[in-house]
Amino acid sequence: MALSYEKIVKEDLYQGYGSVSVPMPAGGSATGQKIGLHTFNEVYNVKDFGAVGDQITDDTQAIRDAIAALPKTGSDQAATLYFPRGIYRLNPTTFEDTDCVFLLDRNATDGDREITIQGAGHGASMILYDSASTGKAIFKIKNGTSDFVRRLNFRDVMIHGQDKAAIGVLAIGWAYSYMKNCELRSCTSVQLEVRNLNGYLSDAATFDSFALDISNNLIIHSGDGGALEGTGIYLNGYSLWTRIHHNTFGEDLRGFGLLMNSCRQVTVDHNSFISFTDSDSRSGIMVQGSAGRDNQIIGNTFAGLQEHGIEIAGTQDGLLIQGNQIDDISRSSPGTFHGISQIGSCANLKILDNNIRETTALDKAINCNSSGVGIVRGNYVSAPGKIVATGAYIAQNGQPAWYRGRATITGAATTVVVTPGATEPDTSYRVLLGVAISAGAPAAGSTRAYISAKTTTTFTITVEVAPGGVTAVDIDWEIFR
């Protein structure tokens, strides 16, 4: 991109980014001002604005100066706020918008220019909050004209709250943006919170944080911050068309891994929720609110949690939970914790093909005990009596080995009582039967078997006609829920 001399002078030489002394070939030196790299290729290096990144110097003002220099009007060419390798210590004495260190305020006049907060690679560029002032956000994204903030991204940076900052990134009305390959850690309330514009727009139900891609991030550790207790990601009201995938949540993360409140068409897939070892840790995923619709939780892994793997509350319509692996719910003091727990009012709920391994602390693998209509099908649990689906749910799920067996009816008998070896929570289970000739030539009708009675501890298999004589039929059975 060719620039005129006047543009360089106007945007750089007079803005005091630092002086430089240059040796002259004929002797002596000439003193002038540095020209920032962003003049030529729209990369705004925070070190060009005085940031040091040595973990000692307070780099707050230098980074604010770099943010202030980001283009706000003109062409739609993208720009990058770049943090080279280093630890950028923040010890502010004043806060922007009263509650944050850095306000990324993109107004309608800024157009659709894409801005990316960019580090030097995973773990290489740390932004470290070191102020005694608590209850603050490090970054805050907001549009001062009550509109969306579009195309404002984070990539390859670590945002460290050091158990002092409340929120790592607070985004209000955030859209068409991504956060990738970042590390968010040690904030006391939430590592990343996405809010709608409620309070900025008159319609509280407007879906105005949308089209976000949050992927490949590491979200770990948190301090004690009250009700949310350091939750990983909080989609706080009316998020839409968002995908959260291939992130890792864990290592002493308090609160929830992911908290979704009144979201629609959000897909959460292929994330890992691991090692929530703090006694204050909550569920891996919590879906709540009064307007949730058509969300999907697919192919995630949960291990070493303290409470539920997936918890459902509020009013949800069309929620799909499929293909998740839930293992080792390890609350030290066992309580009523479940692999998947539904306590709200749901319509069209589908819990399909999940694999839930038993632990001593797990009360139920799947517990659906509230109103709604849906399907609980194709799930596998590794312990008996651990699927409960009340109301109008249809339950047809695979069981462990001791939920299968063989019974034999011989001679003049027409019934056999089977004790599976595990107590069922109710009699809504189903029994699949398969009949084969065991010995001799059984009478016609003796291979037609059905279940004639069920209790929580036994069921009775009956054949229409006794096999007769010394003949017998074998009946393979398998319980489904």
Short mmCIF file of C-alpha atoms in Angstrom, two decimals:
data_model
loop_
_atom_site.label_atom_id
_atom_site.label_comp_id
_atom_site.label_asym_id
_atom_site.label_seq_id
_atom_site.Cartn_x
_atom_site.Cartn_y
_atom_site.Cartn_z
CA MET A 1 0.00 0.00 0.00
CA ALA A 2 1.56 3.26 -1.09
CA LEU A 3 1.29 6.19 1.31
CA SER A 4 2.11 9.82 0.77
CA TYR A 5 4.80 11.53 2.81
CA GLU A 6 2.13 13.77 4.30
CA LYS A 7 0.16 10.77 5.61
CA ILE A 8 3.24 9.35 7.32
CA VAL A 9 4.01 12.69 8.93
CA LYS A 10 0.44 13.24 10.05
CA GLU A 11 -0.20 9.80 11.56
CA ASP A 12 3.21 8.94 12.97
CA LEU A 13 5.87 11.61 13.24
CA TYR A 14 3.72 13.92 15.29
CA GLN A 15 2.25 11.30 17.61
CA GLY A 16 5.33 10.69 19.77
CA TYR A 17 5.79 6.94 19.48
CA GLY A 18 9.41 7.37 20.53
CA SER A 19 12.47 9.19 19.30
CA VAL A 20 15.40 7.62 17.49
CA SER A 21 18.97 8.78 16.84
CA VAL A 22 20.40 7.64 13.49
CA PRO A 23 24.18 7.79 12.71
CA MET A 24 24.90 9.73 9.51
CA PRO A 25 27.46 8.53 6.90
CA ALA A 26 29.36 11.82 7.03
CA GLY A 27 29.49 11.76 10.80
CA GLY A 28 27.25 12.91 13.57
CA SER A 29 23.65 11.81 13.94
CA ALA A 30 20.14 12.85 13.18
CA THR A 31 17.28 12.62 15.65
CA GLY A 32 13.73 11.95 14.63
CA GLN A 33 10.56 10.09 15.55
CA LYS A 34 9.96 6.37 15.02
CA ILE A 35 7.48 5.40 12.34
CA GLY A 36 5.09 2.66 13.53
CA LEU A 37 4.84 -0.47 11.41
CA HIS A 38 1.07 -0.03 11.29
CA THR A 39 1.53 2.94 8.95
CA PHE A 40 2.30 0.52 6.15
CA ASN A 41 0.46 -2.73 6.87
CA GLU A 42 -2.14 -1.98 9.59
CA VAL A 43 -0.30 -3.92 12.33
CA TYR A 44 -0.28 -1.97 15.59
CA ASN A 45 2.52 -3.37 17.73
CA VAL A 46 1.96 -2.41 21.36
CA LYS A 47 5.73 -2.07 21.82
CA ASP A 48 5.71 0.75 19.26
CA PHE A 49 3.54 2.62 21.75
CA GLY A 50 5.82 2.07 24.74
CA ALA A 51 4.76 -1.33 26.09
CA VAL A 52 7.67 -3.36 27.50
CA GLY A 53 6.27 -6.81 28.31
CA ASP A 54 8.78 -7.58 31.08
CA GLN A 55 6.21 -8.42 33.84
CA ILE A 56 7.56 -5.45 35.83
CA THR A 57 6.60 -2.33 33.90
CA ASP A 58 2.98 -1.24 34.03
CA ASP A 59 1.99 -1.44 30.35
CA THR A 60 -1.58 -0.23 30.83
CA GLN A 61 -1.23 3.21 29.27
CA ALA A 62 0.90 2.04 26.36
CA ILE A 63 -1.73 -0.54 25.40
CA ARG A 64 -4.48 2.06 25.77
CA ASP A 65 -2.54 4.33 23.41
CA ALA A 66 -2.27 1.50 20.90
CA ILE A 67 -6.01 0.82 21.11
CA ALA A 68 -6.74 4.53 20.68
CA ALA A 69 -4.65 4.54 17.51
CA LEU A 70 -6.63 1.72 15.90
CA PRO A 71 -8.45 2.99 12.80
CA LYS A 72 -12.05 3.91 13.37
CA THR A 73 -13.11 5.36 10.02
CA GLY A 74 -12.08 5.11 6.42
CA SER A 75 -11.51 1.93 4.46
CA ASP A 76 -12.67 -1.51 5.58
CA GLN A 77 -9.13 -2.93 5.58
CA ALA A 78 -8.42 -5.18 8.60
CA ALA A 79 -6.07 -4.11 11.38
CA THR A 80 -4.23 -6.06 14.08
CA LEU A 81 -3.33 -5.04 17.63
CA TYR A 82 -0.21 -7.14 18.11
CA PHE A 83 1.35 -8.31 21.36
CA PRO A 84 4.86 -9.70 20.77
CA ARG A 85 6.19 -12.37 23.11
CA GLY A 86 6.19 -11.08 26.69
CA ILE A 87 4.22 -10.61 29.91
CA TYR A 88 2.31 -7.33 29.85
CA ARG A 89 1.60 -6.27 33.42
CA LEU A 90 -1.50 -4.18 34.10
CA ASN A 91 -1.73 -2.08 37.25
CA PRO A 92 -4.24 0.63 36.36
CA THR A 93 -5.29 3.37 38.77
CA THR A 94 -8.23 4.42 36.59
CA PHE A 95 -10.73 2.33 34.67
CA GLU A 96 -12.45 2.92 31.36
CA ASP A 97 -16.25 2.88 31.30
CA THR A 98 -15.88 2.59 35.13
CA ASP A 99 -15.38 -1.18 35.10
CA CYS A 100 -12.68 -2.26 32.66
CA VAL A 101 -9.01 -1.79 31.85
CA PHE A 102 -9.45 -1.65 28.07
CA LEU A 103 -12.67 -0.54 26.38
CA LEU A 104 -12.95 -1.72 22.79
CA ASP A 105 -15.72 0.66 21.74
CA ARG A 106 -16.58 0.19 18.09
CA ASN A 107 -19.18 2.71 16.96
CA ALA A 108 -21.38 2.61 13.91
CA THR A 109 -19.04 5.10 12.18
CA ASP A 110 -16.24 2.52 12.39
CA GLY A 111 -17.78 0.53 9.59
CA ASP A 112 -17.02 -3.17 9.23
CA ARG A 113 -13.27 -2.90 9.57
CA GLU A 114 -12.01 -6.13 11.17
CA ILE A 115 -9.85 -5.74 14.28
CA THR A 116 -7.91 -8.69 15.74
CA ILE A 117 -6.19 -8.76 19.13
CA GLN A 118 -3.23 -10.98 18.25
CA GLY A 119 -0.49 -12.60 20.33
CA ALA A 120 2.72 -14.36 19.30
CA GLY A 121 1.39 -17.89 19.88
CA HIS A 122 -0.05 -20.05 22.62
CA GLY A 123 1.42 -19.03 25.97
CA ALA A 124 3.81 -16.52 24.39
CA SER A 125 1.91 -13.27 24.98
CA MET A 126 0.39 -12.87 28.45
CA ILE A 127 -1.78 -9.93 29.51
CA LEU A 128 -1.52 -10.03 33.31
CA TYR A 129 -3.92 -8.15 35.58
CA ASP A 130 -2.03 -7.02 38.71
CA SER A 131 -4.22 -4.35 40.26
CA ALA A 132 -5.60 -4.38 43.79
CA SER A 133 -8.95 -3.20 42.36
CA THR A 134 -11.32 -6.15 42.18
CA GLY A 135 -14.58 -6.58 40.30
CA LYS A 136 -13.19 -5.31 36.98
CA ALA A 137 -13.01 -6.70 33.46
CA ILE A 138 -9.73 -6.71 31.56
CA PHE A 139 -11.25 -6.24 28.09
CA LYS A 140 -14.73 -4.89 27.47
CA ILE A 141 -16.33 -4.92 24.03
CA LYS A 142 -19.21 -2.50 23.59
CA ASN A 143 -20.71 -0.28 20.94
CA GLY A 144 -21.32 3.18 22.30
CA THR A 145 -24.26 3.72 19.94
CA SER A 146 -26.26 0.72 21.16
CA ASP A 147 -25.52 -1.43 18.14
CA PHE A 148 -23.54 -4.61 17.51
CA VAL A 149 -19.78 -4.83 17.68
CA ARG A 150 -18.79 -6.66 14.54
CA ARG A 151 -15.56 -8.41 13.50
CA LEU A 152 -13.56 -7.90 16.65
CA ASN A 153 -11.45 -11.00 17.27
CA PHE A 154 -8.97 -12.52 19.71
CA ARG A 155 -6.23 -14.94 18.69
CA ASP A 156 -3.15 -16.47 20.39
CA VAL A 157 -3.19 -14.36 23.56
CA MET A 158 -3.29 -15.33 27.23
CA ILE A 159 -5.54 -13.23 29.46
CA HIS A 160 -4.66 -13.84 33.11
CA GLY A 161 -6.82 -12.40 35.90
CA GLN A 162 -4.49 -13.56 38.69
CA ASP A 163 -7.52 -14.09 40.98
CA LYS A 164 -8.01 -10.31 41.02
CA ALA A 165 -9.88 -9.38 37.83
CA ALA A 166 -13.54 -10.42 37.76
CA ILE A 167 -13.87 -11.00 34.00
CA GLY A 168 -11.27 -11.67 31.34
CA VAL A 169 -13.34 -10.51 28.34
CA LEU A 170 -16.81 -8.96 28.65
CA ALA A 171 -18.54 -8.65 25.27
CA ILE A 172 -21.86 -6.83 24.90
CA GLY A 173 -23.66 -7.22 21.59
CA TRP A 174 -20.74 -9.12 19.98
CA ALA A 175 -21.29 -10.46 16.47
CA TYR A 176 -19.52 -11.96 13.45
CA SER A 177 -16.37 -12.47 15.51
CA TYR A 178 -14.09 -15.22 16.80
CA MET A 179 -11.86 -16.16 19.71
CA LYS A 180 -9.29 -18.81 18.80
CA ASN A 181 -6.20 -20.37 20.36
CA CYS A 182 -6.37 -18.17 23.45
CA GLU A 183 -5.88 -19.00 27.12
CA LEU A 184 -8.27 -17.48 29.65
CA ARG A 185 -7.54 -18.09 33.30
CA SER A 186 -7.82 -17.05 36.94
CA CYS A 187 -10.65 -14.50 36.81
CA THR A 188 -12.92 -14.62 39.82
CA SER A 189 -16.33 -14.39 38.11
CA VAL A 190 -16.21 -15.36 34.43
CA GLN A 191 -13.35 -15.90 32.00
CA LEU A 192 -15.46 -14.89 28.96
CA GLU A 193 -18.94 -13.37 29.27
CA VAL A 194 -21.10 -12.61 26.25
CA ARG A 195 -24.14 -10.43 26.98
CA ASN A 196 -26.93 -9.15 24.84
CA LEU A 197 -27.76 -5.47 24.57
CA ASN A 198 -30.45 -5.61 27.26
CA GLY A 199 -30.13 -2.25 28.91
CA TYR A 200 -28.95 -0.70 25.66
CA LEU A 201 -31.93 -1.70 23.53
CA SER A 202 -35.51 -1.51 24.69
CA ASP A 203 -36.33 -5.10 23.68
CA ALA A 204 -34.76 -7.38 26.29
CA ALA A 205 -35.41 -10.44 24.13
CA THR A 206 -33.44 -9.21 21.10
CA PHE A 207 -30.93 -11.81 19.94
CA ASP A 208 -27.97 -9.55 19.41
CA SER A 209 -24.85 -11.50 20.31
CA PHE A 210 -24.59 -13.89 17.41
CA ALA A 211 -22.49 -15.60 14.76
CA LEU A 212 -19.54 -16.23 17.09
CA ASP A 213 -16.85 -18.90 16.69
CA ILE A 214 -15.15 -19.75 20.00
CA SER A 215 -12.67 -22.54 19.41
CA ASN A 216 -9.39 -24.17 20.44
CA ASN A 217 -9.09 -22.14 23.64
CA LEU A 218 -7.78 -23.25 27.03
CA ILE A 219 -10.03 -22.05 29.86
CA ILE A 220 -8.66 -22.97 33.27
CA HIS A 221 -8.32 -21.98 36.92
CA SER A 222 -10.49 -19.40 38.64
CA GLY A 223 -10.79 -17.58 41.90
CA ASP A 224 -13.76 -17.31 44.25
CA GLY A 225 -16.19 -14.81 42.80
CA GLY A 226 -19.56 -15.38 44.41
CA ALA A 227 -22.45 -16.97 42.54
CA LEU A 228 -20.60 -17.71 39.31
CA GLU A 229 -17.41 -18.76 41.10
CA GLY A 230 -15.15 -18.30 38.08
CA THR A 231 -17.30 -19.86 35.34
CA GLY A 232 -15.47 -20.52 32.08
CA ILE A 233 -17.81 -19.13 29.41
CA TYR A 234 -21.13 -17.45 30.16
CA LEU A 235 -23.52 -16.81 27.27
CA ASN A 236 -25.63 -14.42 29.26
CA GLY A 237 -28.89 -13.97 27.45
CA TYR A 238 -30.05 -14.33 23.87
CA SER A 239 -26.94 -15.55 22.10
CA LEU A 240 -27.72 -16.88 18.64
CA TRP A 241 -25.99 -18.83 15.83
CA THR A 242 -22.85 -19.45 17.83
CA ARG A 243 -20.48 -22.42 17.82
CA ILE A 244 -18.28 -23.36 20.79
CA HIS A 245 -15.95 -26.20 19.85
CA HIS A 246 -12.63 -27.91 20.52
CA ASN A 247 -11.99 -25.95 23.73
CA THR A 248 -10.58 -27.38 26.95
CA PHE A 249 -12.24 -26.39 30.24
CA GLY A 250 -10.69 -27.51 33.49
CA GLU A 251 -7.80 -27.59 35.95
CA ASP A 252 -9.53 -26.28 39.06
CA LEU A 253 -12.10 -24.25 37.17
CA ARG A 254 -14.76 -23.18 39.65
CA GLY A 255 -18.36 -22.55 38.77
CA PHE A 256 -19.63 -23.98 35.49
CA GLY A 257 -17.52 -24.84 32.50
CA LEU A 258 -20.11 -23.36 30.14
CA LEU A 259 -23.27 -21.56 31.27
CA MET A 260 -25.92 -20.90 28.60
CA ASN A 261 -28.84 -18.63 29.45
CA SER A 262 -31.76 -18.33 27.00
CA CYS A 263 -29.68 -19.19 23.93
CA ARG A 264 -30.89 -20.29 20.53
CA GLN A 265 -29.20 -22.32 17.81
CA VAL A 266 -25.94 -22.60 19.72
CA THR A 267 -23.81 -25.66 18.96
CA VAL A 268 -21.42 -26.94 21.62
CA ASP A 269 -19.30 -29.74 20.21
CA HIS A 270 -16.07 -31.65 20.78
CA ASN A 271 -14.99 -29.78 23.90
CA SER A 272 -13.27 -31.35 26.92
CA PHE A 273 -14.49 -30.62 30.45
CA ILE A 274 -11.92 -32.14 32.78
CA SER A 275 -10.56 -31.98 36.33
CA PHE A 276 -13.07 -29.67 38.03
CA THR A 277 -11.42 -30.59 41.31
CA ASP A 278 -12.30 -27.61 43.47
CA SER A 279 -15.06 -28.24 46.02
CA ASP A 280 -16.91 -25.20 44.58
CA SER A 281 -16.83 -26.54 41.02
CA ARG A 282 -20.21 -26.94 39.35
CA SER A 283 -21.53 -28.77 36.29
CA GLY A 284 -19.65 -29.05 33.02
CA ILE A 285 -22.48 -27.46 31.02
CA MET A 286 -25.53 -25.70 32.42
CA VAL A 287 -28.41 -24.84 30.04
CA GLN A 288 -30.96 -22.53 31.64
CA GLY A 289 -33.29 -19.61 31.00
CA SER A 290 -36.83 -19.16 29.75
CA ALA A 291 -36.32 -18.97 25.99
CA GLY A 292 -33.78 -21.64 25.01
CA ARG A 293 -34.43 -23.24 21.64
CA ASP A 294 -32.73 -25.57 19.15
CA ASN A 295 -29.37 -25.83 20.90
CA GLN A 296 -27.06 -28.80 20.40
CA ILE A 297 -24.53 -30.43 22.75
CA ILE A 298 -22.67 -33.02 20.72
CA GLY A 299 -19.56 -35.15 21.10
CA ASN A 300 -18.10 -33.57 24.24
CA THR A 301 -16.01 -35.32 26.89
CA PHE A 302 -16.60 -34.88 30.63
CA ALA A 303 -14.25 -36.36 33.24
CA GLY A 304 -13.40 -35.59 36.84
CA LEU A 305 -16.30 -33.21 37.51
CA GLN A 306 -17.85 -32.34 40.85
CA GLU A 307 -21.54 -32.12 39.95
CA HIS A 308 -23.54 -32.92 36.82
CA GLY A 309 -21.98 -33.48 33.45
CA ILE A 310 -24.83 -31.65 31.68
CA GLU A 311 -27.53 -29.84 33.64
CA ILE A 312 -30.79 -28.59 32.10
CA ALA A 313 -33.06 -26.06 33.81
CA GLY A 314 -35.60 -23.44 32.82
CA THR A 315 -37.63 -23.82 29.62
CA GLN A 316 -35.90 -25.46 26.65
CA ASP A 317 -37.33 -26.44 23.28
CA GLY A 318 -35.57 -28.69 20.79
CA LEU A 319 -32.42 -29.33 22.84
CA LEU A 320 -30.28 -32.15 21.43
CA ILE A 321 -27.72 -33.94 23.64
CA GLN A 322 -25.96 -36.60 21.62
CA GLY A 323 -22.78 -38.65 21.54
CA ASN A 324 -21.19 -37.28 24.71
CA GLN A 325 -18.81 -39.25 26.94
CA ILE A 326 -19.40 -38.63 30.66
CA ASP A 327 -16.98 -40.29 33.04
CA ASP A 328 -16.01 -39.96 36.70
CA ILE A 329 -18.38 -37.58 38.47
CA SER A 330 -16.23 -37.41 41.57
CA ARG A 331 -17.84 -35.22 44.21
CA SER A 332 -16.08 -36.20 47.45
CA SER A 333 -19.38 -36.05 49.34
CA PRO A 334 -21.86 -37.89 47.10
CA GLY A 335 -25.17 -36.18 46.50
CA THR A 336 -27.92 -36.17 43.91
CA PHE A 337 -25.61 -35.65 40.97
CA HIS A 338 -26.21 -37.08 37.52
CA GLY A 339 -24.46 -37.55 34.24
CA ILE A 340 -27.31 -35.69 32.54
CA SER A 341 -29.87 -33.93 34.72
CA GLN A 342 -33.10 -32.35 33.47
CA ILE A 343 -35.13 -30.42 36.04
CA GLY A 344 -36.75 -27.78 33.85
CA SER A 345 -39.66 -27.80 31.44
CA CYS A 346 -38.61 -29.14 28.05
CA ALA A 347 -40.27 -29.79 24.72
CA ASN A 348 -38.73 -31.96 22.03
CA LEU A 349 -35.78 -32.88 24.23
CA LYS A 350 -33.55 -35.54 22.70
CA ILE A 351 -30.91 -37.37 24.76
CA LEU A 352 -29.35 -39.83 22.33
CA ASP A 353 -26.35 -42.15 22.11
CA ASN A 354 -24.43 -40.89 25.13
CA ASN A 355 -21.98 -43.08 27.05
CA ILE A 356 -22.10 -42.53 30.81
CA ARG A 357 -19.73 -44.45 33.06
CA GLU A 358 -20.67 -45.04 36.67
CA THR A 359 -18.92 -43.69 39.74
CA THR A 360 -19.84 -44.05 43.41
CA ALA A 361 -20.84 -40.39 43.58
CA LEU A 362 -23.23 -40.57 40.62
CA ASP A 363 -26.87 -40.82 41.69
CA LYS A 364 -28.32 -41.30 38.21
CA ALA A 365 -26.72 -41.56 34.79
CA ILE A 366 -29.71 -39.80 33.21
CA ASN A 367 -32.35 -38.17 35.35
CA CYS A 368 -35.35 -36.58 33.61
CA ASN A 369 -37.77 -35.70 36.36
CA SER A 370 -39.68 -32.70 35.13
CA SER A 371 -42.32 -31.93 32.55
CA GLY A 372 -41.80 -32.15 28.84
CA VAL A 373 -41.92 -34.39 25.81
CA GLY A 374 -38.86 -35.97 24.27
CA ILE A 375 -36.77 -39.07 23.62
CA VAL A 376 -34.12 -40.73 25.78
CA ARG A 377 -32.73 -43.40 23.48
CA GLY A 378 -29.60 -45.29 22.55
CA ASN A 379 -27.64 -44.28 25.65
CA TYR A 380 -25.35 -46.68 27.45
CA VAL A 381 -24.63 -46.66 31.17
CA SER A 382 -22.22 -48.90 33.02
CA ALA A 383 -24.33 -49.52 36.12
CA PRO A 384 -27.88 -50.81 36.68
CA GLY A 385 -30.91 -48.73 37.58
CA LYS A 386 -29.37 -45.43 36.59
CA ILE A 387 -31.76 -44.12 33.93
CA VAL A 388 -34.93 -42.37 35.11
CA ALA A 389 -37.24 -40.73 32.60
CA THR A 390 -40.64 -39.68 33.91
CA GLY A 391 -43.57 -38.08 32.17
CA ALA A 392 -43.99 -38.64 28.45
CA TYR A 393 -40.38 -39.55 27.67
CA ILE A 394 -39.76 -42.60 25.49
CA ALA A 395 -36.82 -44.56 26.86
CA GLN A 396 -35.07 -47.30 24.90
CA ASN A 397 -31.47 -47.54 26.00
CA GLY A 398 -28.74 -50.16 26.12
CA GLN A 399 -27.74 -51.66 29.45
CA PRO A 400 -24.61 -53.27 30.86
CA ALA A 401 -23.93 -57.00 30.74
CA TRP A 402 -25.99 -57.87 33.81
CA TYR A 403 -29.04 -56.48 32.03
CA ARG A 404 -28.88 -59.42 29.63
CA GLY A 405 -29.38 -63.11 30.28
CA ARG A 406 -31.04 -66.41 29.37
CA ALA A 407 -34.00 -68.21 30.93
CA THR A 408 -35.27 -71.73 30.20
CA ILE A 409 -38.83 -73.10 30.28
CA THR A 410 -39.04 -76.91 30.41
CA GLY A 411 -41.73 -79.58 30.17
CA ALA A 412 -45.16 -78.61 31.49
CA ALA A 413 -44.13 -75.14 32.67
CA THR A 414 -45.37 -72.05 30.85
CA THR A 415 -43.66 -69.34 32.92
CA VAL A 416 -40.31 -68.44 34.40
CA VAL A 417 -39.56 -65.59 36.84
CA VAL A 418 -36.31 -63.73 36.11
CA THR A 419 -34.37 -61.71 38.68
CA PRO A 420 -31.92 -59.49 36.76
CA GLY A 421 -29.74 -58.82 39.80
CA ALA A 422 -30.35 -55.08 39.96
CA THR A 423 -33.33 -53.10 41.17
CA GLU A 424 -35.04 -50.88 38.59
CA PRO A 425 -36.29 -47.47 39.73
CA ASP A 426 -39.76 -48.21 38.28
CA THR A 427 -41.53 -50.67 35.98
CA SER A 428 -41.34 -48.61 32.79
CA TYR A 429 -38.43 -50.67 31.49
CA ARG A 430 -38.87 -52.85 28.43
CA VAL A 431 -37.64 -56.42 27.85
CA LEU A 432 -36.56 -57.71 24.47
CA LEU A 433 -37.00 -61.50 24.07
CA GLY A 434 -35.42 -63.96 21.68
CA VAL A 435 -36.55 -67.64 21.77
CA ALA A 436 -34.66 -70.74 20.58
CA ILE A 437 -35.21 -74.52 20.95
CA SER A 438 -33.09 -75.89 23.77
CA ALA A 439 -33.92 -79.62 23.64
CA GLY A 440 -36.33 -82.00 21.86
CA ALA A 441 -39.25 -80.91 19.77
CA PRO A 442 -41.28 -78.39 21.79
CA ALA A 443 -45.00 -78.12 21.19
CA ALA A 444 -46.34 -75.59 18.72
CA GLY A 445 -46.77 -72.20 20.39
CA SER A 446 -44.08 -72.79 23.00
CA THR A 447 -41.67 -70.49 21.16
CA ARG A 448 -44.08 -67.56 21.33
CA ALA A 449 -43.02 -65.69 24.49
CA TYR A 450 -44.09 -62.45 26.11
CA ILE A 451 -43.68 -60.54 29.39
CA SER A 452 -46.68 -61.18 31.60
CA ALA A 453 -45.64 -59.33 34.75
CA LYS A 454 -43.00 -56.82 35.91
CA THR A 455 -41.83 -55.48 39.27
CA THR A 456 -38.79 -53.39 40.06
CA THR A 457 -36.84 -56.54 40.96
CA THR A 458 -38.28 -59.31 38.73
CA PHE A 459 -40.18 -59.96 35.55
CA THR A 460 -42.12 -62.99 34.34
CA ILE A 461 -41.73 -64.59 30.92
CA THR A 462 -44.71 -66.62 29.67
CA VAL A 463 -45.04 -68.87 26.61
CA GLU A 464 -48.39 -69.54 25.00
CA VAL A 465 -48.02 -73.34 25.21
CA ALA A 466 -45.83 -75.49 27.48
CA PRO A 467 -42.94 -77.17 25.62
CA GLY A 468 -44.11 -80.58 26.87
CA GLY A 469 -42.35 -83.78 27.91
CA VAL A 470 -38.60 -83.44 28.23
CA THR A 471 -38.39 -80.61 25.72
CA ALA A 472 -37.34 -77.06 26.56
CA VAL A 473 -37.01 -73.58 25.06
CA ASP A 474 -34.27 -71.04 25.82
CA ILE A 475 -35.29 -67.39 26.02
CA ASP A 476 -32.62 -64.70 25.74
CA TRP A 477 -33.68 -61.46 27.36
CA GLU A 478 -32.33 -57.90 27.45
CA ILE A 479 -33.66 -54.92 29.38
CA PHE A 480 -34.02 -51.53 27.69
CA ARG A 481 -34.89 -48.17 29.17
#
